[in-house]
Tab-separated table of C-alpha atoms in Angstrom:
chain	number	residue	atom	x	y	z
A	37	MET	CA	17.183	-38.237	19.613
A	38	PRO	CA	14.307	-38.471	17.109
A	39	SER	CA	13.231	-35.325	15.290
A	40	PRO	CA	9.971	-33.719	16.469
A	41	PRO	CA	6.957	-34.236	14.175
A	42	LEU	CA	6.627	-31.643	11.402
A	43	ALA	CA	2.918	-31.192	12.199
A	44	ALA	CA	3.740	-30.276	15.797
A	45	LEU	CA	6.344	-27.758	14.648
A	46	ARG	CA	3.785	-26.189	12.307
A	47	THR	CA	1.297	-25.957	15.173
A	48	PHE	CA	3.966	-24.300	17.308
A	49	GLU	CA	4.840	-21.822	14.548
A	50	VAL	CA	1.206	-20.695	14.254
A	51	ALA	CA	0.687	-20.550	18.030
A	52	ALA	CA	3.914	-18.564	18.479
A	53	ARG	CA	2.869	-16.105	15.773
A	54	HIS	CA	-0.514	-15.466	17.399
A	55	LEU	CA	0.545	-16.064	21.038
A	56	SER	CA	-2.835	-17.731	21.326
A	57	PHE	CA	-3.907	-21.374	21.156
A	58	THR	CA	-7.426	-20.251	20.232
A	59	LYS	CA	-6.299	-18.231	17.216
A	60	ALA	CA	-3.890	-20.978	16.204
A	61	ALA	CA	-6.730	-23.499	16.318
A	62	ALA	CA	-8.858	-21.261	14.081
A	63	GLU	CA	-6.069	-20.923	11.498
A	64	LEU	CA	-5.302	-24.645	11.515
A	65	HIS	CA	-8.994	-25.677	11.591
A	66	VAL	CA	-8.586	-27.841	14.674
A	67	THR	CA	-9.754	-27.550	18.282
A	68	GLN	CA	-7.974	-25.530	20.934
A	69	GLY	CA	-7.469	-28.746	22.866
A	70	ALA	CA	-5.686	-30.334	19.928
A	71	VAL	CA	-3.304	-27.360	19.711
A	72	SER	CA	-2.599	-27.483	23.443
A	73	GLN	CA	-1.963	-31.220	23.305
A	74	GLN	CA	0.459	-30.943	20.357
A	75	ILE	CA	2.410	-28.180	22.087
A	76	LYS	CA	2.693	-30.253	25.279
A	77	GLN	CA	3.929	-33.269	23.289
A	78	LEU	CA	6.409	-31.109	21.399
A	79	GLU	CA	7.775	-29.622	24.635
A	80	ALA	CA	8.123	-33.129	26.067
A	81	SER	CA	10.029	-34.365	23.028
A	82	LEU	CA	12.309	-31.315	23.007
A	83	GLY	CA	12.977	-31.385	26.725
A	84	PHE	CA	12.261	-27.695	27.344
A	85	ALA	CA	9.292	-25.330	27.610
A	86	LEU	CA	8.275	-23.199	24.652
A	87	PHE	CA	5.685	-20.978	26.340
A	88	HIS	CA	5.141	-19.284	29.662
A	89	ARG	CA	1.466	-19.789	30.524
A	90	GLY	CA	0.232	-16.928	32.704
A	91	ALA	CA	-2.991	-15.249	33.723
A	92	ARG	CA	-2.506	-12.639	30.996
A	93	GLY	CA	-1.917	-15.201	28.268
A	94	LEU	CA	1.010	-16.811	26.515
A	95	THR	CA	4.556	-15.549	26.168
A	96	LEU	CA	7.473	-17.330	24.563
A	97	THR	CA	10.391	-18.613	26.563
A	98	GLU	CA	13.874	-17.663	25.429
A	99	LYS	CA	14.283	-20.980	23.600
A	100	GLY	CA	10.734	-20.667	22.303
A	101	GLU	CA	11.532	-17.294	20.729
A	102	ASP	CA	14.644	-18.745	19.090
A	103	LEU	CA	12.753	-21.719	17.670
A	104	ALA	CA	9.780	-19.587	16.580
A	105	GLU	CA	11.986	-17.272	14.522
A	106	THR	CA	13.542	-20.207	12.675
A	107	ALA	CA	10.222	-22.013	12.236
A	108	GLN	CA	8.541	-18.944	10.742
A	109	THR	CA	11.370	-18.458	8.256
A	110	VAL	CA	11.371	-22.126	7.228
A	111	PHE	CA	7.607	-22.430	6.807
A	112	ARG	CA	7.381	-19.141	4.914
A	113	ARG	CA	10.026	-20.351	2.469
A	114	LEU	CA	8.275	-23.705	2.171
A	115	PHE	CA	4.904	-22.125	1.378
A	116	ASP	CA	6.526	-19.680	-1.060
A	117	LYS	CA	8.091	-22.616	-2.886
A	118	VAL	CA	4.753	-24.464	-3.020
A	119	ALA	CA	3.064	-21.365	-4.440
A	120	GLU	CA	5.847	-21.001	-6.990
A	121	LEU	CA	5.497	-24.600	-8.127
A	122	GLN	CA	1.717	-24.283	-8.353
A	123	GLN	CA	2.069	-21.457	-10.874
A	124	PRO	CA	4.862	-22.534	-13.254
A	125	ASP	CA	3.505	-20.631	-16.272
A	126	GLU	CA	5.316	-17.294	-16.543
A	127	SER	CA	2.784	-15.919	-19.013
A	128	GLY	CA	-0.967	-15.849	-18.522
A	129	ILE	CA	-2.730	-14.029	-15.707
A	130	LEU	CA	-0.976	-11.573	-13.369
A	131	THR	CA	-3.199	-10.456	-10.490
A	132	VAL	CA	-2.317	-7.147	-8.847
A	133	THR	CA	-4.036	-5.529	-5.888
A	134	ALA	CA	-4.065	-1.738	-5.417
A	135	SER	CA	-6.212	0.922	-3.810
A	136	PRO	CA	-9.313	1.894	-5.818
A	137	SER	CA	-8.074	5.480	-6.224
A	138	LEU	CA	-4.650	4.491	-7.566
A	139	ALA	CA	-6.212	1.851	-9.819
A	140	VAL	CA	-8.725	4.259	-11.378
A	141	LYS	CA	-6.690	7.469	-11.506
A	142	TRP	CA	-3.221	6.173	-12.400
A	143	LEU	CA	-2.761	2.442	-13.035
A	144	ILE	CA	-5.609	1.462	-15.357
A	145	PRO	CA	-5.130	4.377	-17.810
A	146	ARG	CA	-1.536	3.185	-18.361
A	147	LEU	CA	-2.072	-0.568	-18.670
A	148	GLY	CA	-2.322	-0.354	-22.459
A	149	ARG	CA	1.355	0.576	-22.567
A	150	PHE	CA	2.297	-2.522	-20.584
A	151	HIS	CA	0.150	-4.732	-22.824
A	152	ASP	CA	1.915	-3.350	-25.893
A	153	ILE	CA	5.252	-4.500	-24.431
A	154	HIS	CA	4.026	-7.794	-22.918
A	155	PRO	CA	0.932	-9.006	-24.781
A	156	GLU	CA	1.481	-12.489	-23.323
A	157	ILE	CA	0.656	-11.237	-19.784
A	158	ASP	CA	-2.980	-10.675	-18.865
A	159	VAL	CA	-3.020	-8.173	-15.985
A	160	ARG	CA	-5.997	-8.381	-13.633
A	161	ILE	CA	-6.471	-5.516	-11.177
A	162	ARG	CA	-8.111	-6.235	-7.839
A	163	PRO	CA	-8.941	-2.855	-6.273
A	164	THR	CA	-9.321	-2.870	-2.503
A	165	GLY	CA	-8.882	-0.467	0.356
A	166	ASN	CA	-7.805	-3.305	2.656
A	167	ARG	CA	-4.281	-4.623	3.030
A	168	ILE	CA	-4.358	-8.199	1.747
A	169	ASP	CA	-2.148	-10.881	3.303
A	170	LEU	CA	-0.018	-11.732	0.270
A	171	VAL	CA	1.418	-14.850	1.901
A	172	ALA	CA	-2.011	-16.286	2.679
A	173	GLU	CA	-3.351	-15.274	-0.765
A	174	ALA	CA	-0.239	-16.303	-2.730
A	175	ALA	CA	-2.222	-18.757	-4.854
A	176	THR	CA	-4.524	-16.024	-6.209
A	177	ILE	CA	-2.635	-12.703	-5.934
A	178	ASP	CA	0.824	-12.132	-7.398
A	179	MET	CA	1.696	-8.688	-6.105
A	180	ALA	CA	0.412	-5.457	-4.563
A	181	ILE	CA	0.999	-1.746	-4.935
A	182	ARG	CA	0.961	-0.277	-1.440
A	183	PHE	CA	1.106	3.278	-0.182
A	184	GLY	CA	3.141	3.715	2.962
A	185	GLN	CA	6.574	4.034	4.492
A	186	GLY	CA	7.600	0.402	4.793
A	187	PRO	CA	9.146	-1.885	5.751
A	188	PHE	CA	6.897	-4.820	4.876
A	189	PRO	CA	8.131	-7.756	7.019
A	190	GLY	CA	8.355	-11.092	5.252
A	191	LEU	CA	7.841	-9.540	1.814
A	192	VAL	CA	9.988	-8.181	-1.001
A	193	SER	CA	9.313	-4.502	-1.663
A	194	LYS	CA	10.625	-1.695	-3.838
A	195	ALA	CA	9.633	1.972	-3.900
A	196	ILE	CA	8.412	3.124	-7.319
A	197	MET	CA	7.037	6.618	-6.658
A	198	HIS	CA	7.501	9.177	-3.906
A	199	GLU	CA	4.664	11.557	-3.191
A	200	THR	CA	3.980	15.264	-2.770
A	201	VAL	CA	0.721	16.916	-1.775
A	202	PHE	CA	-0.796	20.089	-3.258
A	203	ALA	CA	-4.128	21.864	-3.684
A	204	VAL	CA	-6.228	21.624	-6.854
A	205	CYS	CA	-9.516	22.890	-8.224
A	206	SER	CA	-11.356	23.059	-11.526
A	207	PRO	CA	-10.446	25.797	-14.044
A	208	GLU	CA	-14.042	27.051	-13.855
A	209	LEU	CA	-13.893	27.485	-10.074
A	210	LEU	CA	-10.596	29.322	-10.362
A	211	ALA	CA	-12.027	31.658	-13.021
A	212	LYS	CA	-15.375	32.508	-11.439
A	213	GLY	CA	-14.784	32.160	-7.710
A	214	PRO	CA	-13.035	34.423	-5.205
A	215	PRO	CA	-9.306	34.802	-5.972
A	216	LEU	CA	-6.979	31.934	-5.082
A	217	ARG	CA	-3.578	33.610	-5.119
A	218	ARG	CA	-2.266	32.321	-1.771
A	219	PRO	CA	-3.243	29.597	0.731
A	220	GLU	CA	-4.953	32.120	3.017
A	221	ASP	CA	-7.518	32.713	0.237
A	222	LEU	CA	-8.913	29.246	0.914
A	223	LYS	CA	-11.020	30.750	3.704
A	224	HIS	CA	-13.394	31.926	0.961
A	225	HIS	CA	-13.752	28.442	-0.578
A	226	THR	CA	-15.146	25.013	0.292
A	227	LEU	CA	-12.482	22.492	1.278
A	228	LEU	CA	-12.838	18.898	0.084
A	229	HIS	CA	-11.617	16.025	2.273
A	230	THR	CA	-11.158	12.256	2.193
A	231	GLU	CA	-12.220	10.099	5.125
A	232	SER	CA	-9.028	8.012	4.957
A	233	ALA	CA	-6.803	11.089	5.307
A	234	ARG	CA	-8.879	12.434	8.181
A	235	MET	CA	-8.309	9.221	10.133
A	236	GLU	CA	-4.515	9.673	9.868
A	237	VAL	CA	-3.704	12.386	12.381
A	238	ASN	CA	-0.365	13.416	10.877
A	239	SER	CA	-1.161	12.769	7.209
A	240	MET	CA	0.232	15.390	4.821
A	241	ALA	CA	-3.024	15.052	2.860
A	242	THR	CA	-5.131	16.607	5.621
A	243	TRP	CA	-5.882	20.309	5.419
A	244	SER	CA	-4.894	20.976	9.035
A	245	VAL	CA	-1.388	19.523	8.532
A	246	TRP	CA	-0.881	20.994	5.063
A	247	LEU	CA	-2.008	24.507	6.023
A	248	GLY	CA	0.061	24.332	9.199
A	249	ILE	CA	3.233	23.476	7.271
A	250	LEU	CA	2.610	26.353	4.875
A	251	GLY	CA	1.880	28.722	7.768
A	252	ALA	CA	-1.530	29.724	6.369
A	253	ARG	CA	-3.707	31.520	8.932
A	254	GLY	CA	-7.414	32.175	9.132
A	255	VAL	CA	-8.549	29.061	7.265
A	256	ASP	CA	-10.855	26.580	8.978
A	257	PRO	CA	-9.317	23.193	8.022
A	258	THR	CA	-12.391	21.225	9.135
A	259	GLN	CA	-15.093	22.820	6.964
A	260	GLY	CA	-16.342	21.149	3.821
A	261	PRO	CA	-17.568	17.688	2.786
A	262	ALA	CA	-15.600	14.453	3.104
A	263	PHE	CA	-15.549	11.580	0.603
A	264	PRO	CA	-14.736	7.885	1.160
A	265	ASN	CA	-11.640	7.927	-1.050
A	266	SER	CA	-9.362	10.189	-3.068
A	267	TYR	CA	-10.930	9.262	-6.400
A	268	MET	CA	-14.350	10.582	-5.332
A	269	MET	CA	-12.822	13.706	-3.809
A	270	ILE	CA	-10.929	14.460	-7.036
A	271	GLN	CA	-14.115	13.988	-9.056
A	272	ALA	CA	-15.858	16.515	-6.803
A	273	ALA	CA	-13.019	18.987	-7.413
A	274	ILE	CA	-13.252	18.437	-11.187
A	275	HIS	CA	-16.936	19.320	-11.037
A	276	GLY	CA	-16.252	22.586	-9.206
A	277	GLN	CA	-17.539	21.593	-5.777
A	278	GLY	CA	-14.515	22.975	-3.931
A	279	VAL	CA	-10.749	22.820	-3.513
A	280	GLY	CA	-9.133	19.441	-2.946
A	281	LEU	CA	-5.842	18.359	-1.447
A	282	THR	CA	-4.332	15.539	-3.477
A	283	TRP	CA	-1.316	13.341	-3.963
A	284	ALA	CA	0.522	14.191	-7.180
A	285	THR	CA	0.194	10.713	-8.690
A	286	LEU	CA	-3.589	10.695	-8.458
A	287	ALA	CA	-3.990	14.119	-10.073
A	288	GLU	CA	-1.417	13.849	-12.871
A	289	ASP	CA	-3.743	12.904	-15.739
A	290	ASP	CA	-6.435	15.418	-14.749
A	291	LEU	CA	-3.848	18.199	-14.554
A	292	ARG	CA	-2.457	17.365	-17.994
A	293	ALA	CA	-5.957	17.150	-19.472
A	294	GLY	CA	-6.930	20.514	-18.009
A	295	ARG	CA	-9.681	19.109	-15.806
A	296	LEU	CA	-7.811	20.394	-12.754
A	297	VAL	CA	-5.363	23.189	-12.061
A	298	ARG	CA	-2.704	23.217	-9.378
A	299	LEU	CA	-2.899	26.128	-6.945
A	300	PHE	CA	-0.305	28.376	-5.292
A	301	ASP	CA	2.719	26.520	-6.739
A	302	ARG	CA	3.147	25.183	-3.208
A	303	ALA	CA	3.576	21.493	-2.419
A	304	VAL	CA	4.447	19.540	0.696
A	305	GLU	CA	6.900	16.680	0.387
A	306	GLY	CA	5.229	13.617	1.815
A	307	SER	CA	6.816	10.848	3.869
A	308	MET	CA	4.906	8.172	1.938
A	309	SER	CA	5.753	6.312	-1.246
A	310	TYR	CA	4.140	3.749	-3.502
A	311	PHE	CA	5.798	0.338	-3.208
A	312	VAL	CA	5.617	-2.803	-5.288
A	313	VAL	CA	5.231	-5.628	-2.760
A	314	CYS	CA	5.197	-9.409	-3.211
A	315	THR	CA	6.350	-12.661	-1.644
A	316	GLU	CA	9.866	-13.961	-2.195
A	317	ALA	CA	8.503	-16.688	-4.452
A	318	ALA	CA	6.539	-14.235	-6.587
A	319	ALA	CA	9.565	-11.928	-6.858
A	320	ARG	CA	11.336	-14.628	-8.892
A	321	LYS	CA	8.569	-14.907	-11.499
A	322	GLN	CA	9.322	-13.288	-14.833
A	323	LYS	CA	5.842	-11.822	-15.190
A	324	VAL	CA	6.159	-10.149	-11.774
A	325	ILE	CA	9.629	-8.850	-12.636
A	326	ALA	CA	8.327	-7.479	-15.958
A	327	PHE	CA	5.437	-5.645	-14.320
A	328	ARG	CA	7.612	-4.313	-11.484
A	329	ASP	CA	10.193	-2.968	-13.948
A	330	TRP	CA	7.449	-1.332	-15.996
A	331	LEU	CA	5.963	0.293	-12.879
A	332	GLU	CA	9.386	1.644	-11.950
A	333	GLU	CA	9.765	3.218	-15.383
A	334	GLU	CA	6.282	4.724	-15.159
A	335	GLY	CA	7.230	6.146	-11.773
A	336	ARG	CA	10.405	7.690	-13.200
A	337	SER	CA	8.374	9.151	-16.066
A	338	LEU	CA	5.972	10.713	-13.570
A	339	ALA	CA	8.885	12.280	-11.665
A	340	ARG	CA	10.422	13.671	-14.862
A	341	GLY	CA	7.082	15.116	-15.960
A	342	ALA	CA	6.550	16.745	-12.572
A	343	GLU	CA	9.989	18.395	-12.752
A	344	GLU	CA	9.290	19.711	-16.270
A	345	ASP	CA	5.874	21.048	-15.251
A	346	HIS	CA	7.448	22.761	-12.244
A	347	ARG	CA	10.092	24.425	-14.394
A	348	VAL	CA	7.468	25.652	-16.850
A	349	ALA	CA	5.385	27.031	-13.988
A	350	GLN	CA	8.223	29.147	-12.629
A	351	PRO	CA	8.185	32.854	-13.543
A	352	SER	CA	10.940	33.898	-15.908
């Protein structure tokens, strides 16, 4: 029996992933009719149906599910290999995507240390609040730093930093404002928020969740201004506009420089971590390995510094 055409298998893989001929046609830049025709021809050559076609849309048959899983694995490996061969130079440009807040508050201030170790690698940071499809953008983006819980299907990932959440304010606000000796004292202060945290109902970085875990009563967790991202919220706290709730990584440099002070010696252990994420092909590149290893060491350094600061802060 002759093998089915590779083009038809590719069309099937895309259609199975979307469970839509229309979306498959858009990705492949062909008409919906062309997708439907290729699927029919493929089913005829195979001798069995790949999709159930119902009023509510497409679903895969049992054999269709089996073939789709294999096809997706094969094509992903094929495209990873093509991307790898297109970028044979292990030095040169390394493009990394990260959130604007992490890029500004943590990553960029440390890049000089990486350049000292690897001057042959030119790191380019692409800050974005959106999650980029690393497989689709493999030709232009090498890796990402993502904040989440994982897993990241189809990608290679490694946790580099775990997170805790605590309250901060400027030294001036702490000195001149009403006392801030315990979380309940926040009822006398303006609370600063981030829009992204507010949209996550159970986020540890929201005042309602954080105050609830600490058992603080009498504080309105909704009052105060909200900012588009953590970087802007931290800047507002530095300038004395209120008390912010921040992830430890984003506040580290400002705490060490004295622009912020940590309040209450109370922190909530988060369920989120920062991960280095990339495709399987990118994970084999020496420049990606070098940057990942450096990020891991920076993460360990952050953890050690946090432990030392905590010990110093404890009463004798």
